[in-house]
Amino acid sequence: MESDVPTLSENDQQGRVGVAMAALAITNKLGWVFREKPTSDIGIDGEVEVRNDSGQSHGRLIAVQIKCGPSYLKEQTDEAITFRGDYQHLRYWTDFAVPVALVLCDPQADVCYWQAIDLRQVNFHEKGWSIQVPKTNVLNASSRALLEKIAGRLQKKDFVELALRDWLGW
């Protein structure tokens, strides 16, 4: 009987495709480190460790939430894709210890788009929020400088270092 055979849902399959696409783009096109979160999560699929042109890392991270497939791409113009979310995820992402980027993957076009989760970019609605993901924000080398700038924002480790410097009198 077919019902006795385990199945993978279409949503789970699309999610795996998205993580693979994003990991490949980050590793091959940006030359950075991608670490997938191996356990069930509530809003972060992985982290990106930014490296300079020499391959050195300075501990700068960007957390990524990856969405893949036609359901996330249905509301778009020539310039941008509109992503809609609930307030619980927005709060989680804006409270996260490192900057968060939303990555939308289009497996048909073999491209990943991204947008930093920043309240200045969010549109608030009665039943949720939305953010525009520009189609110029492709997850490749052309976005390197913008992503480095996002990773350069103050992070939790910066506050710890400042407190230690102050306390130790550096």
mmCIF file of N, CA and C in Angstrom, residues 30-97:
data_model
loop_
_atom_site.group_PDB
_atom_site.id
_atom_site.type_symbol
_atom_site.label_atom_id
_atom_site.label_comp_id
_atom_site.label_asym_id
_atom_site.label_seq_id
_atom_site.Cartn_x
_atom_site.Cartn_y
_atom_site.Cartn_z
ATOM 1 N N LEU A 30 29.783 34.188 -3.446
ATOM 2 C CA LEU A 30 30.310 35.172 -2.510
ATOM 3 C C LEU A 30 31.627 34.718 -1.885
ATOM 4 N N GLY A 31 31.876 33.417 -1.861
ATOM 5 C CA GLY A 31 33.094 32.898 -1.250
ATOM 6 C C GLY A 31 33.054 32.956 0.266
ATOM 7 N N TRP A 32 31.861 32.991 0.837
ATOM 8 C CA TRP A 32 31.700 33.078 2.278
ATOM 9 C C TRP A 32 31.291 31.723 2.841
ATOM 10 N N VAL A 33 31.173 31.645 4.153
ATOM 11 C CA VAL A 33 30.827 30.409 4.833
ATOM 12 C C VAL A 33 29.316 30.399 5.106
ATOM 13 N N PHE A 34 28.666 29.284 4.780
ATOM 14 C CA PHE A 34 27.250 29.106 5.103
ATOM 15 C C PHE A 34 27.130 27.943 6.064
ATOM 16 N N ARG A 35 26.421 28.161 7.171
ATOM 17 C CA ARG A 35 26.157 27.106 8.138
ATOM 18 C C ARG A 35 24.654 26.947 8.285
ATOM 19 N N GLU A 36 24.163 25.812 7.853
ATOM 20 C CA GLU A 36 22.743 25.520 8.001
ATOM 21 C C GLU A 36 22.443 25.195 9.454
ATOM 22 N N LYS A 37 21.295 25.642 9.924
ATOM 23 C CA LYS A 37 20.828 25.264 11.256
ATOM 24 C C LYS A 37 20.233 23.869 11.128
ATOM 25 N N PRO A 38 20.846 22.868 11.751
ATOM 26 C CA PRO A 38 20.450 21.479 11.520
ATOM 27 C C PRO A 38 19.207 21.016 12.272
ATOM 28 N N THR A 39 18.673 21.849 13.146
ATOM 29 C CA THR A 39 17.511 21.434 13.919
ATOM 30 C C THR A 39 16.305 22.270 13.523
ATOM 31 N N SER A 40 15.141 21.808 13.920
ATOM 32 C CA SER A 40 13.926 22.576 13.660
ATOM 33 C C SER A 40 14.090 23.963 14.253
ATOM 34 N N ASP A 41 13.565 24.921 13.540
ATOM 35 C CA ASP A 41 13.730 26.285 14.010
ATOM 36 C C ASP A 41 12.405 27.017 13.931
ATOM 37 N N ILE A 42 12.437 28.232 14.402
ATOM 38 C CA ILE A 42 11.236 29.053 14.338
ATOM 39 C C ILE A 42 11.466 30.293 13.496
ATOM 40 N N GLY A 43 12.512 30.304 12.706
ATOM 41 C CA GLY A 43 12.664 31.470 11.859
ATOM 42 C C GLY A 43 14.041 31.765 11.328
ATOM 43 N N ILE A 44 15.021 30.940 11.583
ATOM 44 C CA ILE A 44 16.357 31.149 11.032
ATOM 45 C C ILE A 44 16.827 29.818 10.460
ATOM 46 N N ASP A 45 17.178 29.829 9.177
ATOM 47 C CA ASP A 45 17.604 28.592 8.502
ATOM 48 C C ASP A 45 19.111 28.395 8.498
ATOM 49 N N GLY A 46 19.858 29.477 8.676
ATOM 50 C CA GLY A 46 21.306 29.344 8.660
ATOM 51 C C GLY A 46 21.970 30.656 8.996
ATOM 52 N N GLU A 47 23.296 30.608 8.993
ATOM 53 C CA GLU A 47 24.065 31.825 9.211
ATOM 54 C C GLU A 47 25.160 31.911 8.174
ATOM 55 N N VAL A 48 25.475 33.137 7.841
ATOM 56 C CA VAL A 48 26.515 33.437 6.865
ATOM 57 C C VAL A 48 27.657 34.104 7.612
ATOM 58 N N GLU A 49 28.855 33.570 7.437
ATOM 59 C CA GLU A 49 30.037 34.210 8.003
ATOM 60 C C GLU A 49 30.763 34.918 6.870
ATOM 61 N N VAL A 50 30.859 36.219 7.005
ATOM 62 C CA VAL A 50 31.452 37.062 5.968
ATOM 63 C C VAL A 50 32.972 36.946 6.015
ATOM 64 N N ARG A 51 33.570 36.788 4.840
ATOM 65 C CA ARG A 51 35.039 36.737 4.736
ATOM 66 C C ARG A 51 35.500 37.824 3.777
ATOM 67 N N ASN A 52 36.728 38.287 3.989
ATOM 68 C CA ASN A 52 37.252 39.298 3.070
ATOM 69 C C ASN A 52 37.818 38.630 1.815
ATOM 70 N N ASP A 53 38.368 39.430 0.917
ATOM 71 C CA ASP A 53 38.881 38.895 -0.349
ATOM 72 C C ASP A 53 40.014 37.900 -0.162
ATOM 73 N N SER A 54 40.721 37.976 0.979
ATOM 74 C CA SER A 54 41.810 37.045 1.259
ATOM 75 C C SER A 54 41.317 35.770 1.928
ATOM 76 N N GLY A 55 40.007 35.685 2.156
ATOM 77 C CA GLY A 55 39.440 34.504 2.795
ATOM 78 C C GLY A 55 39.452 34.550 4.308
ATOM 79 N N GLN A 56 39.856 35.690 4.875
ATOM 80 C CA GLN A 56 39.894 35.821 6.325
ATOM 81 C C GLN A 56 38.525 36.218 6.850
ATOM 82 N N SER A 57 38.193 35.703 8.012
ATOM 83 C CA SER A 57 36.932 36.049 8.650
ATOM 84 C C SER A 57 37.207 36.918 9.858
ATOM 85 N N HIS A 58 36.306 37.844 10.100
ATOM 86 C CA HIS A 58 36.423 38.716 11.262
ATOM 87 C C HIS A 58 35.259 38.516 12.226
ATOM 88 N N GLY A 59 34.585 37.371 12.096
ATOM 89 C CA GLY A 59 33.511 37.034 13.018
ATOM 90 C C GLY A 59 32.198 37.740 12.751
ATOM 91 N N ARG A 60 32.049 38.354 11.601
ATOM 92 C CA ARG A 60 30.806 39.044 11.252
ATOM 93 C C ARG A 60 29.820 38.050 10.661
ATOM 94 N N LEU A 61 28.592 38.061 11.192
ATOM 95 C CA LEU A 61 27.574 37.104 10.779
ATOM 96 C C LEU A 61 26.322 37.804 10.285
ATOM 97 N N ILE A 62 25.596 37.101 9.422
ATOM 98 C CA ILE A 62 24.244 37.470 9.025
ATOM 99 C C ILE A 62 23.414 36.201 9.145
ATOM 100 N N ALA A 63 22.323 36.271 9.878
ATOM 101 C CA ALA A 63 21.394 35.142 9.948
ATOM 102 C C ALA A 63 20.496 35.206 8.717
ATOM 103 N N VAL A 64 20.114 34.051 8.183
ATOM 104 C CA VAL A 64 19.249 34.047 7.007
ATOM 105 C C VAL A 64 18.013 33.186 7.224
ATOM 106 N N GLN A 65 16.895 33.717 6.776
ATOM 107 C CA GLN A 65 15.635 32.982 6.709
ATOM 108 C C GLN A 65 15.373 32.778 5.225
ATOM 109 N N ILE A 66 15.269 31.532 4.807
ATOM 110 C CA ILE A 66 15.165 31.189 3.396
ATOM 111 C C ILE A 66 13.752 30.718 3.082
ATOM 112 N N LYS A 67 13.179 31.290 2.038
ATOM 113 C CA LYS A 67 11.857 30.891 1.554
ATOM 114 C C LYS A 67 12.013 30.545 0.078
ATOM 115 N N CYS A 68 11.353 29.483 -0.351
ATOM 116 C CA CYS A 68 11.546 29.014 -1.719
ATOM 117 C C CYS A 68 10.225 28.600 -2.357
ATOM 118 N N GLY A 69 10.103 28.893 -3.633
ATOM 119 C CA GLY A 69 8.983 28.396 -4.403
ATOM 120 C C GLY A 69 7.986 29.449 -4.810
ATOM 121 N N PRO A 70 7.061 29.041 -5.654
ATOM 122 C CA PRO A 70 6.105 29.969 -6.251
ATOM 123 C C PRO A 70 5.212 30.705 -5.253
ATOM 124 N N SER A 71 4.903 30.093 -4.125
ATOM 125 C CA SER A 71 4.013 30.756 -3.165
ATOM 126 C C SER A 71 4.643 32.028 -2.596
ATOM 127 N N TYR A 72 5.967 32.090 -2.565
ATOM 128 C CA TYR A 72 6.658 33.280 -2.052
ATOM 129 C C TYR A 72 6.970 34.286 -3.151
ATOM 130 N N LEU A 73 6.739 33.915 -4.393
ATOM 131 C CA LEU A 73 7.092 34.769 -5.531
ATOM 132 C C LEU A 73 5.871 35.293 -6.271
ATOM 133 N N LYS A 74 4.679 34.980 -5.784
ATOM 134 C CA LYS A 74 3.459 35.288 -6.530
ATOM 135 C C LYS A 74 3.126 36.773 -6.586
ATOM 136 N N GLU A 75 3.596 37.552 -5.624
ATOM 137 C CA GLU A 75 3.282 38.982 -5.591
ATOM 138 C C GLU A 75 4.545 39.773 -5.953
ATOM 139 N N GLN A 76 4.674 40.104 -7.241
ATOM 140 C CA GLN A 76 5.883 40.794 -7.679
ATOM 141 C C GLN A 76 5.628 41.726 -8.844
ATOM 142 N N THR A 77 6.569 42.651 -9.005
ATOM 143 C CA THR A 77 6.591 43.568 -10.140
ATOM 144 C C THR A 77 7.911 43.331 -10.862
ATOM 145 N N ASP A 78 8.204 44.153 -11.845
ATOM 146 C CA ASP A 78 9.497 44.038 -12.534
ATOM 147 C C ASP A 78 10.655 44.401 -11.611
ATOM 148 N N GLU A 79 10.373 45.200 -10.563
ATOM 149 C CA GLU A 79 11.431 45.688 -9.678
ATOM 150 C C GLU A 79 11.608 44.902 -8.388
ATOM 151 N N ALA A 80 10.518 44.312 -7.871
ATOM 152 C CA ALA A 80 10.615 43.722 -6.533
ATOM 153 C C ALA A 80 9.582 42.620 -6.327
ATOM 154 N N ILE A 81 9.848 41.836 -5.295
ATOM 155 C CA ILE A 81 8.931 40.802 -4.827
ATOM 156 C C ILE A 81 8.432 41.245 -3.455
ATOM 157 N N THR A 82 7.143 41.153 -3.226
ATOM 158 C CA THR A 82 6.578 41.501 -1.928
ATOM 159 C C THR A 82 6.500 40.249 -1.070
ATOM 160 N N PHE A 83 7.125 40.320 0.091
ATOM 161 C CA PHE A 83 7.031 39.236 1.073
ATOM 162 C C PHE A 83 6.124 39.705 2.189
ATOM 163 N N ARG A 84 5.189 38.851 2.577
ATOM 164 C CA ARG A 84 4.278 39.163 3.673
ATOM 165 C C ARG A 84 4.522 38.193 4.822
ATOM 166 N N GLY A 85 4.491 38.731 6.044
ATOM 167 C CA GLY A 85 4.743 37.882 7.200
ATOM 168 C C GLY A 85 3.881 38.256 8.383
ATOM 169 N N ASP A 86 4.004 37.444 9.430
ATOM 170 C CA ASP A 86 3.253 37.720 10.652
ATOM 171 C C ASP A 86 4.161 38.462 11.634
ATOM 172 N N TYR A 87 3.532 39.097 12.601
ATOM 173 C CA TYR A 87 4.277 39.933 13.537
ATOM 174 C C TYR A 87 5.192 39.133 14.454
ATOM 175 N N GLN A 88 4.848 37.883 14.737
ATOM 176 C CA GLN A 88 5.710 37.066 15.585
ATOM 177 C C GLN A 88 7.089 36.891 14.947
ATOM 178 N N HIS A 89 7.126 36.587 13.655
ATOM 179 C CA HIS A 89 8.412 36.408 12.980
ATOM 180 C C HIS A 89 9.168 37.729 12.864
ATOM 181 N N LEU A 90 8.453 38.804 12.590
ATOM 182 C CA LEU A 90 9.120 40.103 12.495
ATOM 183 C C LEU A 90 9.786 40.455 13.820
ATOM 184 N N ARG A 91 9.090 40.253 14.895
ATOM 185 C CA ARG A 91 9.666 40.555 16.213
ATOM 186 C C ARG A 91 10.878 39.666 16.482
ATOM 187 N N TYR A 92 10.759 38.381 16.164
ATOM 188 C CA TYR A 92 11.856 37.440 16.359
ATOM 189 C C TYR A 92 13.085 37.884 15.560
ATOM 190 N N TRP A 93 12.872 38.232 14.299
ATOM 191 C CA TRP A 93 13.996 38.619 13.433
ATOM 192 C C TRP A 93 14.619 39.938 13.864
ATOM 193 N N THR A 94 13.797 40.911 14.278
ATOM 194 C CA THR A 94 14.369 42.206 14.671
ATOM 195 C C THR A 94 15.035 42.133 16.042
ATOM 196 N N ASP A 95 14.666 41.162 16.876
ATOM 197 C CA ASP A 95 15.299 40.986 18.181
ATOM 198 C C ASP A 95 16.524 40.074 18.120
ATOM 199 N N PHE A 96 16.775 39.482 16.975
ATOM 200 C CA PHE A 96 17.860 38.515 16.853
ATOM 201 C C PHE A 96 19.205 39.179 17.148
ATOM 202 N N ALA A 97 20.162 38.419 17.634
ATOM 203 C CA ALA A 97 21.451 38.954 18.075
ATOM 204 C C ALA A 97 22.313 39.490 16.927
#
